[in-house]
Amino acid sequence: MIEFFLVLMIKHFIVDLGVQQYIGPSNKKQWLGAGHTHYFHHGLATMFIALWFAPEIAVVLGLLDYVIHWHIDWGKHHLNRLINCKPQSELWWWTNVLDQCLHVLTYYALVACSAAAII
């Protein structure tokens, strides 16, 4: 299952840092808004990867990634607003660290859930 986690992490960085630049700015402060294109990319890519490692629950894992990614990003943007965090400031970088740690924990949990579901 470590390979599943590794591929999910590579997918995360490709979608978060590579693909996101092509969809343009999205207001992730809105609960229902343009950020959903980004969250959908994460969920769909996770589902396709999970088809290889955990096909029985691939759709569920993709949906979970979509919903969790949505709320992590939405929460980060609201936290930044709450603490008056300016883009590119030292504090902004730390809220991004928190964001990325939560995404890593998400993939760890998804892999753990899939391992439990398959056994």
PDB file of C-alpha atoms in Angstrom:
ATOM      1  CA  MET A   1       0.000   0.000   0.000  1.00  0.00           C
ATOM      2  CA  ILE A   2       2.997   2.301   0.292  1.00  0.00           C
ATOM      3  CA  GLU A   3       3.009   2.485  -3.505  1.00  0.00           C
ATOM      4  CA  PHE A   4      -0.618   3.676  -3.451  1.00  0.00           C
ATOM      5  CA  PHE A   5       0.336   6.448  -1.016  1.00  0.00           C
ATOM      6  CA  LEU A   6       3.354   7.406  -3.146  1.00  0.00           C
ATOM      7  CA  VAL A   7       1.306   7.665  -6.354  1.00  0.00           C
ATOM      8  CA  LEU A   8      -1.382   9.715  -4.559  1.00  0.00           C
ATOM      9  CA  MET A   9       1.269  12.133  -3.300  1.00  0.00           C
ATOM     10  CA  ILE A  10       2.756  12.537  -6.780  1.00  0.00           C
ATOM     11  CA  LYS A  11      -0.773  13.093  -8.124  1.00  0.00           C
ATOM     12  CA  HIS A  12      -1.385  15.701  -5.439  1.00  0.00           C
ATOM     13  CA  PHE A  13       1.648  17.765  -6.385  1.00  0.00           C
ATOM     14  CA  ILE A  14       0.899  17.496 -10.106  1.00  0.00           C
ATOM     15  CA  VAL A  15      -2.697  18.678  -9.634  1.00  0.00           C
ATOM     16  CA  ASP A  16      -1.968  21.233  -6.882  1.00  0.00           C
ATOM     17  CA  LEU A  17       1.109  22.811  -8.448  1.00  0.00           C
ATOM     18  CA  GLY A  18       1.026  21.852 -12.114  1.00  0.00           C
ATOM     19  CA  VAL A  19      -2.577  21.634 -13.299  1.00  0.00           C
ATOM     20  CA  GLN A  20      -4.032  24.369 -11.077  1.00  0.00           C
ATOM     21  CA  GLN A  21      -2.076  27.059 -12.926  1.00  0.00           C
ATOM     22  CA  TYR A  22      -4.059  26.311 -16.097  1.00  0.00           C
ATOM     23  CA  ILE A  23      -7.496  26.804 -14.576  1.00  0.00           C
ATOM     24  CA  GLY A  24      -6.755  30.332 -13.429  1.00  0.00           C
ATOM     25  CA  PRO A  25      -7.668  32.005 -10.182  1.00  0.00           C
ATOM     26  CA  SER A  26     -10.559  30.540  -8.262  1.00  0.00           C
ATOM     27  CA  ASN A  27     -12.195  32.070  -5.246  1.00  0.00           C
ATOM     28  CA  LYS A  28     -11.803  29.235  -2.751  1.00  0.00           C
ATOM     29  CA  LYS A  29     -13.356  31.397  -0.038  1.00  0.00           C
ATOM     30  CA  GLN A  30     -16.747  30.617  -1.597  1.00  0.00           C
ATOM     31  CA  TRP A  31     -18.123  27.321  -0.349  1.00  0.00           C
ATOM     32  CA  LEU A  32     -19.748  26.741  -3.738  1.00  0.00           C
ATOM     33  CA  GLY A  33     -17.659  28.421  -6.385  1.00  0.00           C
ATOM     34  CA  ALA A  34     -14.959  28.134  -8.996  1.00  0.00           C
ATOM     35  CA  GLY A  35     -12.659  26.176  -6.662  1.00  0.00           C
ATOM     36  CA  HIS A  36     -14.697  23.078  -7.428  1.00  0.00           C
ATOM     37  CA  THR A  37     -12.887  22.630 -10.744  1.00  0.00           C
ATOM     38  CA  HIS A  38      -9.679  22.178  -8.742  1.00  0.00           C
ATOM     39  CA  TYR A  39     -11.305  19.850  -6.186  1.00  0.00           C
ATOM     40  CA  PHE A  40     -12.845  17.826  -9.027  1.00  0.00           C
ATOM     41  CA  HIS A  41      -9.417  17.350 -10.608  1.00  0.00           C
ATOM     42  CA  HIS A  42      -8.158  15.925  -7.315  1.00  0.00           C
ATOM     43  CA  GLY A  43     -11.119  13.617  -6.827  1.00  0.00           C
ATOM     44  CA  LEU A  44     -11.117  12.351 -10.394  1.00  0.00           C
ATOM     45  CA  ALA A  45      -7.373  11.691 -10.426  1.00  0.00           C
ATOM     46  CA  THR A  46      -7.609   9.879  -7.080  1.00  0.00           C
ATOM     47  CA  MET A  47     -10.435   7.738  -8.407  1.00  0.00           C
ATOM     48  CA  PHE A  48      -8.424   6.725 -11.473  1.00  0.00           C
ATOM     49  CA  ILE A  49      -5.375   5.884  -9.368  1.00  0.00           C
ATOM     50  CA  ALA A  50      -7.529   3.946  -6.905  1.00  0.00           C
ATOM     51  CA  LEU A  51      -8.892   1.843  -9.772  1.00  0.00           C
ATOM     52  CA  TRP A  52      -5.442   0.234  -9.866  1.00  0.00           C
ATOM     53  CA  PHE A  53      -4.897  -0.166  -6.107  1.00  0.00           C
ATOM     54  CA  ALA A  54      -8.397  -0.462  -4.623  1.00  0.00           C
ATOM     55  CA  PRO A  55     -10.916  -0.864  -7.457  1.00  0.00           C
ATOM     56  CA  GLU A  56     -13.704  -1.963  -5.106  1.00  0.00           C
ATOM     57  CA  ILE A  57     -13.832   1.457  -3.464  1.00  0.00           C
ATOM     58  CA  ALA A  58     -12.234   3.707  -6.105  1.00  0.00           C
ATOM     59  CA  VAL A  59     -15.307   5.907  -6.558  1.00  0.00           C
ATOM     60  CA  VAL A  60     -15.692   6.370  -2.800  1.00  0.00           C
ATOM     61  CA  LEU A  61     -12.012   7.311  -2.428  1.00  0.00           C
ATOM     62  CA  GLY A  62     -12.320   9.831  -5.269  1.00  0.00           C
ATOM     63  CA  LEU A  63     -15.412  11.388  -3.700  1.00  0.00           C
ATOM     64  CA  LEU A  64     -13.724  11.535  -0.302  1.00  0.00           C
ATOM     65  CA  ASP A  65     -10.680  13.258  -1.784  1.00  0.00           C
ATOM     66  CA  TYR A  66     -12.920  15.755  -3.572  1.00  0.00           C
ATOM     67  CA  VAL A  67     -14.894  16.652  -0.425  1.00  0.00           C
ATOM     68  CA  ILE A  68     -11.890  16.696   1.924  1.00  0.00           C
ATOM     69  CA  HIS A  69      -9.740  18.742  -0.471  1.00  0.00           C
ATOM     70  CA  TRP A  70     -12.604  21.213  -0.866  1.00  0.00           C
ATOM     71  CA  HIS A  71     -12.902  21.764   2.877  1.00  0.00           C
ATOM     72  CA  ILE A  72      -9.155  21.950   3.546  1.00  0.00           C
ATOM     73  CA  ASP A  73      -8.695  24.630   0.876  1.00  0.00           C
ATOM     74  CA  TRP A  74     -11.855  26.480   1.892  1.00  0.00           C
ATOM     75  CA  GLY A  75     -10.780  26.380   5.537  1.00  0.00           C
ATOM     76  CA  LYS A  76      -7.279  27.649   4.746  1.00  0.00           C
ATOM     77  CA  HIS A  77      -8.642  30.652   2.898  1.00  0.00           C
ATOM     78  CA  HIS A  78     -10.987  31.484   5.759  1.00  0.00           C
ATOM     79  CA  LEU A  79      -8.182  31.045   8.294  1.00  0.00           C
ATOM     80  CA  ASN A  80      -6.007  33.426   6.278  1.00  0.00           C
ATOM     81  CA  ARG A  81      -8.791  35.989   6.276  1.00  0.00           C
ATOM     82  CA  LEU A  82      -9.481  35.506  10.004  1.00  0.00           C
ATOM     83  CA  ILE A  83      -5.844  36.084  10.978  1.00  0.00           C
ATOM     84  CA  ASN A  84      -5.396  38.844   8.372  1.00  0.00           C
ATOM     85  CA  CYS A  85      -2.738  36.864   6.559  1.00  0.00           C
ATOM     86  CA  LYS A  86      -1.279  38.630   3.539  1.00  0.00           C
ATOM     87  CA  PRO A  87      -0.238  36.642   0.430  1.00  0.00           C
ATOM     88  CA  GLN A  88       3.434  35.696   0.354  1.00  0.00           C
ATOM     89  CA  SER A  89       3.921  36.770   3.995  1.00  0.00           C
ATOM     90  CA  GLU A  90       5.738  34.539   6.485  1.00  0.00           C
ATOM     91  CA  LEU A  91       2.420  33.594   8.085  1.00  0.00           C
ATOM     92  CA  TRP A  92       0.918  32.807   4.661  1.00  0.00           C
ATOM     93  CA  TRP A  93       3.688  30.286   4.040  1.00  0.00           C
ATOM     94  CA  TRP A  94       2.909  28.618   7.385  1.00  0.00           C
ATOM     95  CA  THR A  95      -0.782  28.329   6.576  1.00  0.00           C
ATOM     96  CA  ASN A  96       0.292  26.663   3.328  1.00  0.00           C
ATOM     97  CA  VAL A  97       2.421  24.240   5.358  1.00  0.00           C
ATOM     98  CA  LEU A  98      -0.663  23.410   7.426  1.00  0.00           C
ATOM     99  CA  ASP A  99      -2.696  22.983   4.229  1.00  0.00           C
ATOM    100  CA  GLN A 100      -0.170  20.580   2.705  1.00  0.00           C
ATOM    101  CA  CYS A 101       0.172  18.588   5.944  1.00  0.00           C
ATOM    102  CA  LEU A 102      -3.607  18.124   6.007  1.00  0.00           C
ATOM    103  CA  HIS A 103      -3.521  16.901   2.403  1.00  0.00           C
ATOM    104  CA  VAL A 104      -0.766  14.397   3.249  1.00  0.00           C
ATOM    105  CA  LEU A 105      -2.855  13.164   6.200  1.00  0.00           C
ATOM    106  CA  THR A 106      -5.829  12.831   3.855  1.00  0.00           C
ATOM    107  CA  TYR A 107      -3.925  10.508   1.546  1.00  0.00           C
ATOM    108  CA  TYR A 108      -2.573   8.552   4.483  1.00  0.00           C
ATOM    109  CA  ALA A 109      -6.145   8.088   5.747  1.00  0.00           C
ATOM    110  CA  LEU A 110      -7.471   7.141   2.298  1.00  0.00           C
ATOM    111  CA  VAL A 111      -4.783   4.484   1.919  1.00  0.00           C
ATOM    112  CA  ALA A 112      -5.407   3.200   5.451  1.00  0.00           C
ATOM    113  CA  CYS A 113      -9.148   2.999   4.769  1.00  0.00           C
ATOM    114  CA  SER A 114      -8.574   1.205   1.500  1.00  0.00           C
ATOM    115  CA  ALA A 115      -6.239  -1.289   3.176  1.00  0.00           C
ATOM    116  CA  ALA A 116      -8.873  -1.993   5.822  1.00  0.00           C
ATOM    117  CA  ALA A 117     -11.629  -2.314   3.214  1.00  0.00           C
ATOM    118  CA  ILE A 118      -9.665  -4.762   1.081  1.00  0.00           C
ATOM    119  CA  ILE A 119      -8.594  -7.079   3.924  1.00  0.00           C
TER     120      ILE A 119
END
